[in-house]
Structure formats: C-alpha cells, structure tokens
Amino acid sequence: MKQQRMKVKSIKEPIVGIIMGSKSDWEVMKNTCDIFKLFKIKFDVRVISAHRTPKRLEKFISEAEKKDYEVIIAAAGGAAHLAGVTAALTTIPVLGVPMPSVTDGIDSLLSTVQMPAGVPVATLAIGKAGAKNSALFAVAILSRKYPKIRQKLKKYRSEFESKIPIRPY
Ligand code: RP5
C-alpha cells in the first residue's frame, strides 16, 4: 500500500486561538501569550464571552475551523461556560483555564472541569499557573507534529530544571 505523506503546514499563520470571557482576564492570560511568544508560536487572542457575545463566539469558531487551528485555549471566570460551549461547537481540542473569581476561582474551576461525558475540556489550574500551563500543554501537543517546537520544548524543560536550586536557602 502506498504510504500517505502527512502534510505539515508551515507555522507562519496562527495555529492557536486564545479566548477569554472579559478584558479583566487579560492580567492572568497575558502569561499564556508570553509562553507562545517565547516559543515563537503565532496565536490569535480575543475577548469572547459565551453569554455576553455568543455570536462572536460562533464566528470565531467558524474562522478557527477554516484556518485549521490546532488548539483553542478558553479562559473564563465565575459560572464559566466558555470552554464548554466552545468544545461543543468544534472538534478542535479545547483547553480550559479557570479565572480567579469571588470564590477564589473554585466556581470557575468546577464549571470548566466538570464536563459531562461526551464533550471534553482539558482543564488546567486556576489563575496564573493554569494560564502558563495551558500554553505549555498546547506546546506539548504541537511538538508531536512540529520537530522545531519539540526541540524548543526540550530545551525549555532542561533550562527550567537547571533553575531549581538544590538547597532551599
Ligand atoms: C467571566 O466573568 C469573565 O471570564 C471574567 O472572568 C468574569 C468577570 O468579568 P467582568 O465582570 O470583569 O467583565 O465571564
């Protein structure tokens, strides 16, 4: 049987979409963007709310499908349904980042993580750690397809390890 060659597209165009429910989420979510900048991975970042701007969400998802995004990161706080609704509208993998809120983000975490079986959202930690890890998780996904990203991720991990002190004082 003839082997099919997998077409790996060039990564000059964004392959990651980052959406957040409010401008007030930016302080946390800029940490996600900083990681992608470090890896020189292009992304598209927007304020989109599942309940405040549902039409904007539909439009974004249809563009993401057309542009063949490989991952979408969705951050929201409170009764956080943005990641779940996004996952319902596309088969592009969705990573959810719960934003800090009036209950320290516990409401956001539970709203994002507790997806009933069938439409998954891979949920990261609340706040800054989740924001950074969402990007690193996306980088890990992309690294399976793009060898340059894989090399950079390995370098990043080894530098990360070398910065951890041996003693706490
Ligand atoms: C959510 O409501 C947003 O994701 C944000 O975390 C939270 C509060 O939004 P603002 O009232 O600050 O706009 O939809």
PDB file of C-alpha atoms and ligand atoms in Angstrom:
ATOM      1  CA  MET A   1       0.000   0.000   0.000  1.00  0.00           C
ATOM      2  CA  LYS A   2       1.246   3.463  -0.867  1.00  0.00           C
ATOM      3  CA  GLN A   3       2.194   5.403   2.241  1.00  0.00           C
ATOM      4  CA  GLN A   4       0.379   8.705   2.609  1.00  0.00           C
ATOM      5  CA  ARG A   5       2.667  11.635   3.343  1.00  0.00           C
ATOM      6  CA  MET A   6       1.355  13.803   6.139  1.00  0.00           C
ATOM      7  CA  LYS A   7       1.203  17.417   5.066  1.00  0.00           C
ATOM      8  CA  VAL A   8       2.790  19.535   7.784  1.00  0.00           C
ATOM      9  CA  LYS A   9       1.811  23.131   7.215  1.00  0.00           C
ATOM     10  CA  SER A  10       4.269  25.942   7.730  1.00  0.00           C
ATOM     11  CA  ILE A  11       3.639  27.744  11.014  1.00  0.00           C
ATOM     12  CA  LYS A  12       3.696  31.320   9.765  1.00  0.00           C
ATOM     13  CA  GLU A  13      -0.021  31.645  10.481  1.00  0.00           C
ATOM     14  CA  PRO A  14      -1.603  31.326  13.939  1.00  0.00           C
ATOM     15  CA  ILE A  15      -2.328  27.738  14.888  1.00  0.00           C
ATOM     16  CA  VAL A  16      -3.629  28.552  18.347  1.00  0.00           C
ATOM     17  CA  GLY A  17      -6.663  30.562  19.372  1.00  0.00           C
ATOM     18  CA  ILE A  18      -6.862  32.147  22.814  1.00  0.00           C
ATOM     19  CA  ILE A  19     -10.200  33.454  24.009  1.00  0.00           C
ATOM     20  CA  MET A  20     -11.207  34.950  27.338  1.00  0.00           C
ATOM     21  CA  GLY A  21     -14.558  35.955  28.759  1.00  0.00           C
ATOM     22  CA  SER A  22     -13.570  39.503  29.695  1.00  0.00           C
ATOM     23  CA  LYS A  23     -10.875  42.112  29.316  1.00  0.00           C
ATOM     24  CA  SER A  24     -10.462  41.677  33.092  1.00  0.00           C
ATOM     25  CA  ASP A  25      -8.998  38.205  32.421  1.00  0.00           C
ATOM     26  CA  TRP A  26      -6.059  39.658  30.477  1.00  0.00           C
ATOM     27  CA  GLU A  27      -3.833  40.273  33.514  1.00  0.00           C
ATOM     28  CA  VAL A  28      -3.771  36.484  34.019  1.00  0.00           C
ATOM     29  CA  MET A  29      -3.984  35.395  30.387  1.00  0.00           C
ATOM     30  CA  LYS A  30      -1.074  37.519  29.191  1.00  0.00           C
ATOM     31  CA  ASN A  31       1.041  34.804  30.838  1.00  0.00           C
ATOM     32  CA  THR A  32      -0.294  32.343  28.246  1.00  0.00           C
ATOM     33  CA  CYS A  33       0.672  34.675  25.418  1.00  0.00           C
ATOM     34  CA  ASP A  34       4.157  35.219  26.867  1.00  0.00           C
ATOM     35  CA  ILE A  35       4.854  31.467  26.637  1.00  0.00           C
ATOM     36  CA  PHE A  36       3.748  31.330  22.995  1.00  0.00           C
ATOM     37  CA  LYS A  37       5.935  34.363  22.242  1.00  0.00           C
ATOM     38  CA  LEU A  38       8.888  32.565  23.848  1.00  0.00           C
ATOM     39  CA  PHE A  39       8.286  29.569  21.561  1.00  0.00           C
ATOM     40  CA  LYS A  40       7.647  31.873  18.573  1.00  0.00           C
ATOM     41  CA  ILE A  41       4.240  30.303  18.020  1.00  0.00           C
ATOM     42  CA  LYS A  42       1.700  32.644  16.487  1.00  0.00           C
ATOM     43  CA  PHE A  43      -1.656  32.968  18.198  1.00  0.00           C
ATOM     44  CA  ASP A  44      -4.881  34.853  17.861  1.00  0.00           C
ATOM     45  CA  VAL A  45      -6.183  36.385  21.092  1.00  0.00           C
ATOM     46  CA  ARG A  46      -9.708  37.737  21.625  1.00  0.00           C
ATOM     47  CA  VAL A  47     -12.244  38.730  24.257  1.00  0.00           C
ATOM     48  CA  ILE A  48     -15.237  36.483  23.671  1.00  0.00           C
ATOM     49  CA  SER A  49     -17.912  35.602  26.170  1.00  0.00           C
ATOM     50  CA  ALA A  50     -20.312  32.672  25.796  1.00  0.00           C
ATOM     51  CA  HIS A  51     -23.148  34.695  27.349  1.00  0.00           C
ATOM     52  CA  ARG A  52     -22.242  38.315  26.513  1.00  0.00           C
ATOM     53  CA  THR A  53     -21.117  37.800  22.920  1.00  0.00           C
ATOM     54  CA  PRO A  54     -22.439  34.402  21.763  1.00  0.00           C
ATOM     55  CA  LYS A  55     -22.484  35.421  18.089  1.00  0.00           C
ATOM     56  CA  ARG A  56     -18.840  36.474  18.315  1.00  0.00           C
ATOM     57  CA  LEU A  57     -18.057  33.016  19.691  1.00  0.00           C
ATOM     58  CA  GLU A  58     -19.807  31.277  16.784  1.00  0.00           C
ATOM     59  CA  LYS A  59     -17.955  33.470  14.288  1.00  0.00           C
ATOM     60  CA  PHE A  60     -14.613  32.827  15.981  1.00  0.00           C
ATOM     61  CA  ILE A  61     -15.138  29.073  15.915  1.00  0.00           C
ATOM     62  CA  SER A  62     -16.093  29.042  12.272  1.00  0.00           C
ATOM     63  CA  GLU A  63     -12.921  31.069  11.466  1.00  0.00           C
ATOM     64  CA  ALA A  64     -10.831  28.742  13.670  1.00  0.00           C
ATOM     65  CA  GLU A  65     -12.143  25.742  11.716  1.00  0.00           C
ATOM     66  CA  LYS A  66     -11.395  27.423   8.386  1.00  0.00           C
ATOM     67  CA  LYS A  67      -7.884  28.436   9.490  1.00  0.00           C
ATOM     68  CA  ASP A  68      -7.335  24.930  10.855  1.00  0.00           C
ATOM     69  CA  TYR A  69      -6.315  25.935  14.391  1.00  0.00           C
ATOM     70  CA  GLU A  70      -4.837  23.026  16.272  1.00  0.00           C
ATOM     71  CA  VAL A  71      -5.725  24.085  19.819  1.00  0.00           C
ATOM     72  CA  ILE A  72      -8.081  26.613  21.420  1.00  0.00           C
ATOM     73  CA  ILE A  73      -7.460  27.952  24.921  1.00  0.00           C
ATOM     74  CA  ALA A  74     -10.578  29.303  26.629  1.00  0.00           C
ATOM     75  CA  ALA A  75     -10.388  31.241  29.900  1.00  0.00           C
ATOM     76  CA  ALA A  76     -13.386  32.342  31.927  1.00  0.00           C
ATOM     77  CA  GLY A  77     -14.408  33.039  35.486  1.00  0.00           C
ATOM     78  CA  GLY A  78     -17.479  32.570  37.680  1.00  0.00           C
ATOM     79  CA  ALA A  79     -20.164  30.412  36.039  1.00  0.00           C
ATOM     80  CA  ALA A  80     -17.529  29.679  33.432  1.00  0.00           C
ATOM     81  CA  HIS A  81     -19.151  28.026  30.429  1.00  0.00           C
ATOM     82  CA  LEU A  82     -16.914  29.485  27.691  1.00  0.00           C
ATOM     83  CA  ALA A  83     -14.638  26.435  27.348  1.00  0.00           C
ATOM     84  CA  GLY A  84     -17.556  24.002  27.421  1.00  0.00           C
ATOM     85  CA  VAL A  85     -19.610  25.868  24.828  1.00  0.00           C
ATOM     86  CA  THR A  86     -16.526  26.225  22.623  1.00  0.00           C
ATOM     87  CA  ALA A  87     -15.856  22.476  22.869  1.00  0.00           C
ATOM     88  CA  ALA A  88     -19.493  21.823  21.973  1.00  0.00           C
ATOM     89  CA  LEU A  89     -19.147  23.805  18.748  1.00  0.00           C
ATOM     90  CA  THR A  90     -15.890  22.330  17.428  1.00  0.00           C
ATOM     91  CA  THR A  91     -13.728  19.209  17.462  1.00  0.00           C
ATOM     92  CA  ILE A  92     -10.558  21.313  17.839  1.00  0.00           C
ATOM     93  CA  PRO A  93      -9.105  20.372  21.273  1.00  0.00           C
ATOM     94  CA  VAL A  94     -10.115  22.928  23.926  1.00  0.00           C
ATOM     95  CA  LEU A  95      -8.004  23.711  26.983  1.00  0.00           C
ATOM     96  CA  GLY A  96      -9.896  25.495  29.751  1.00  0.00           C
ATOM     97  CA  VAL A  97      -8.327  27.953  32.180  1.00  0.00           C
ATOM     98  CA  PRO A  98     -10.444  28.848  35.232  1.00  0.00           C
ATOM     99  CA  MET A  99     -10.070  32.516  36.197  1.00  0.00           C
ATOM    100  CA  PRO A 100      -9.818  33.770  39.788  1.00  0.00           C
ATOM    101  CA  SER A 101     -13.246  34.929  40.991  1.00  0.00           C
ATOM    102  CA  VAL A 102     -15.261  35.836  44.086  1.00  0.00           C
ATOM    103  CA  THR A 103     -14.801  32.251  45.334  1.00  0.00           C
ATOM    104  CA  ASP A 104     -11.051  32.283  44.573  1.00  0.00           C
ATOM    105  CA  GLY A 105     -11.795  30.576  41.261  1.00  0.00           C
ATOM    106  CA  ILE A 106     -13.391  27.423  42.687  1.00  0.00           C
ATOM    107  CA  ASP A 107     -16.649  28.185  40.841  1.00  0.00           C
ATOM    108  CA  SER A 108     -14.673  28.764  37.613  1.00  0.00           C
ATOM    109  CA  LEU A 109     -12.729  25.524  38.138  1.00  0.00           C
ATOM    110  CA  LEU A 110     -15.788  23.378  38.740  1.00  0.00           C
ATOM    111  CA  SER A 111     -17.739  24.968  35.880  1.00  0.00           C
ATOM    112  CA  THR A 112     -14.865  24.267  33.497  1.00  0.00           C
ATOM    113  CA  VAL A 113     -13.682  20.872  34.687  1.00  0.00           C
ATOM    114  CA  GLN A 114     -16.985  19.107  35.307  1.00  0.00           C
ATOM    115  CA  MET A 115     -17.958  18.455  31.703  1.00  0.00           C
ATOM    116  CA  PRO A 116     -20.412  15.598  31.390  1.00  0.00           C
ATOM    117  CA  ALA A 117     -19.005  12.710  29.317  1.00  0.00           C
ATOM    118  CA  GLY A 118     -19.010  13.258  25.565  1.00  0.00           C
ATOM    119  CA  VAL A 119     -17.669  16.790  25.071  1.00  0.00           C
ATOM    120  CA  PRO A 120     -14.303  17.125  26.825  1.00  0.00           C
ATOM    121  CA  VAL A 121     -12.470  20.215  28.042  1.00  0.00           C
ATOM    122  CA  ALA A 122      -8.920  19.652  29.303  1.00  0.00           C
ATOM    123  CA  THR A 123      -8.868  21.868  32.377  1.00  0.00           C
ATOM    124  CA  LEU A 124      -5.770  23.495  33.845  1.00  0.00           C
ATOM    125  CA  ALA A 125      -5.203  25.061  37.269  1.00  0.00           C
ATOM    126  CA  ILE A 126      -6.876  28.280  38.442  1.00  0.00           C
ATOM    127  CA  GLY A 127      -5.168  31.539  37.503  1.00  0.00           C
ATOM    128  CA  LYS A 128      -1.568  32.219  36.525  1.00  0.00           C
ATOM    129  CA  ALA A 129      -0.308  28.613  36.856  1.00  0.00           C
ATOM    130  CA  GLY A 130      -3.145  27.402  34.628  1.00  0.00           C
ATOM    131  CA  ALA A 131      -2.583  30.223  32.171  1.00  0.00           C
ATOM    132  CA  LYS A 132       1.102  29.296  31.776  1.00  0.00           C
ATOM    133  CA  ASN A 133       0.438  25.564  31.746  1.00  0.00           C
ATOM    134  CA  SER A 134      -2.295  25.892  29.114  1.00  0.00           C
ATOM    135  CA  ALA A 135       0.325  27.291  26.752  1.00  0.00           C
ATOM    136  CA  LEU A 136       2.898  24.673  27.726  1.00  0.00           C
ATOM    137  CA  PHE A 137       0.311  21.929  27.239  1.00  0.00           C
ATOM    138  CA  ALA A 138      -0.558  23.318  23.818  1.00  0.00           C
ATOM    139  CA  VAL A 139       3.163  23.471  23.005  1.00  0.00           C
ATOM    140  CA  ALA A 140       3.472  19.788  24.009  1.00  0.00           C
ATOM    141  CA  ILE A 141       0.563  18.866  21.703  1.00  0.00           C
ATOM    142  CA  LEU A 142       2.067  20.844  18.820  1.00  0.00           C
ATOM    143  CA  SER A 143       5.525  19.387  19.480  1.00  0.00           C
ATOM    144  CA  ARG A 144       4.343  15.949  18.350  1.00  0.00           C
ATOM    145  CA  LYS A 145       3.828  17.348  14.841  1.00  0.00           C
ATOM    146  CA  TYR A 146       6.411  20.126  14.588  1.00  0.00           C
ATOM    147  CA  PRO A 147      10.018  18.960  15.271  1.00  0.00           C
ATOM    148  CA  LYS A 148      11.279  22.534  15.845  1.00  0.00           C
ATOM    149  CA  ILE A 149       8.720  23.061  18.596  1.00  0.00           C
ATOM    150  CA  ARG A 150       9.723  19.709  20.118  1.00  0.00           C
ATOM    151  CA  GLN A 151      13.377  20.771  20.236  1.00  0.00           C
ATOM    152  CA  LYS A 152      12.465  24.093  21.865  1.00  0.00           C
ATOM    153  CA  LEU A 153      10.258  22.373  24.432  1.00  0.00           C
ATOM    154  CA  LYS A 154      13.082  20.001  25.405  1.00  0.00           C
ATOM    155  CA  LYS A 155      15.445  22.987  25.785  1.00  0.00           C
ATOM    156  CA  TYR A 156      12.829  24.869  27.828  1.00  0.00           C
ATOM    157  CA  ARG A 157      12.387  21.892  30.176  1.00  0.00           C
ATOM    158  CA  SER A 158      16.096  21.417  30.701  1.00  0.00           C
ATOM    159  CA  GLU A 159      16.601  25.143  31.419  1.00  0.00           C
ATOM    160  CA  PHE A 160      13.613  25.031  33.764  1.00  0.00           C
ATOM    161  CA  GLU A 161      15.189  22.133  35.649  1.00  0.00           C
ATOM    162  CA  SER A 162      18.572  23.835  35.903  1.00  0.00           C
ATOM    163  CA  LYS A 163      16.961  26.875  37.579  1.00  0.00           C
ATOM    164  CA  ILE A 164      15.643  24.804  40.510  1.00  0.00           C
ATOM    165  CA  PRO A 165      18.013  25.304  43.488  1.00  0.00           C
ATOM    166  CA  ILE A 166      19.469  22.247  45.191  1.00  0.00           C
ATOM    167  CA  ARG A 167      19.037  23.779  48.655  1.00  0.00           C
ATOM    168  CA  PRO A 168      16.181  25.985  49.877  1.00  0.00           C
ATOM    169  CA  TYR A 169      18.490  28.629  51.401  1.00  0.00           C
TER     170      TYR A 169
HETATM  171  C1  RP5 B   1     -16.444  35.974  33.083  1.00  0.00           C
HETATM  172  O1  RP5 B   1     -16.829  36.802  34.110  1.00  0.00           O
HETATM  173  C2  RP5 B   1     -15.108  36.500  32.630  1.00  0.00           C
HETATM  174  O2  RP5 B   1     -14.344  35.469  32.093  1.00  0.00           O
HETATM  175  C3  RP5 B   1     -14.496  37.067  33.887  1.00  0.00           C
HETATM  176  O3  RP5 B   1     -13.564  36.164  34.474  1.00  0.00           O
HETATM  177  C4  RP5 B   1     -15.703  37.257  34.812  1.00  0.00           C
HETATM  178  C5  RP5 B   1     -15.883  38.683  35.241  1.00  0.00           C
HETATM  179  O4  RP5 B   1     -15.956  39.508  34.102  1.00  0.00           O
HETATM  180  P1  RP5 B   1     -16.039  41.101  34.244  1.00  0.00           P
HETATM  181  O5  RP5 B   1     -17.279  41.384  35.020  1.00  0.00           O
HETATM  182  O6  RP5 B   1     -14.782  41.515  34.952  1.00  0.00           O
HETATM  183  O7  RP5 B   1     -16.083  41.627  32.839  1.00  0.00           O
HETATM  184  O8  RP5 B   1     -17.360  35.981  32.037  1.00  0.00           O
END
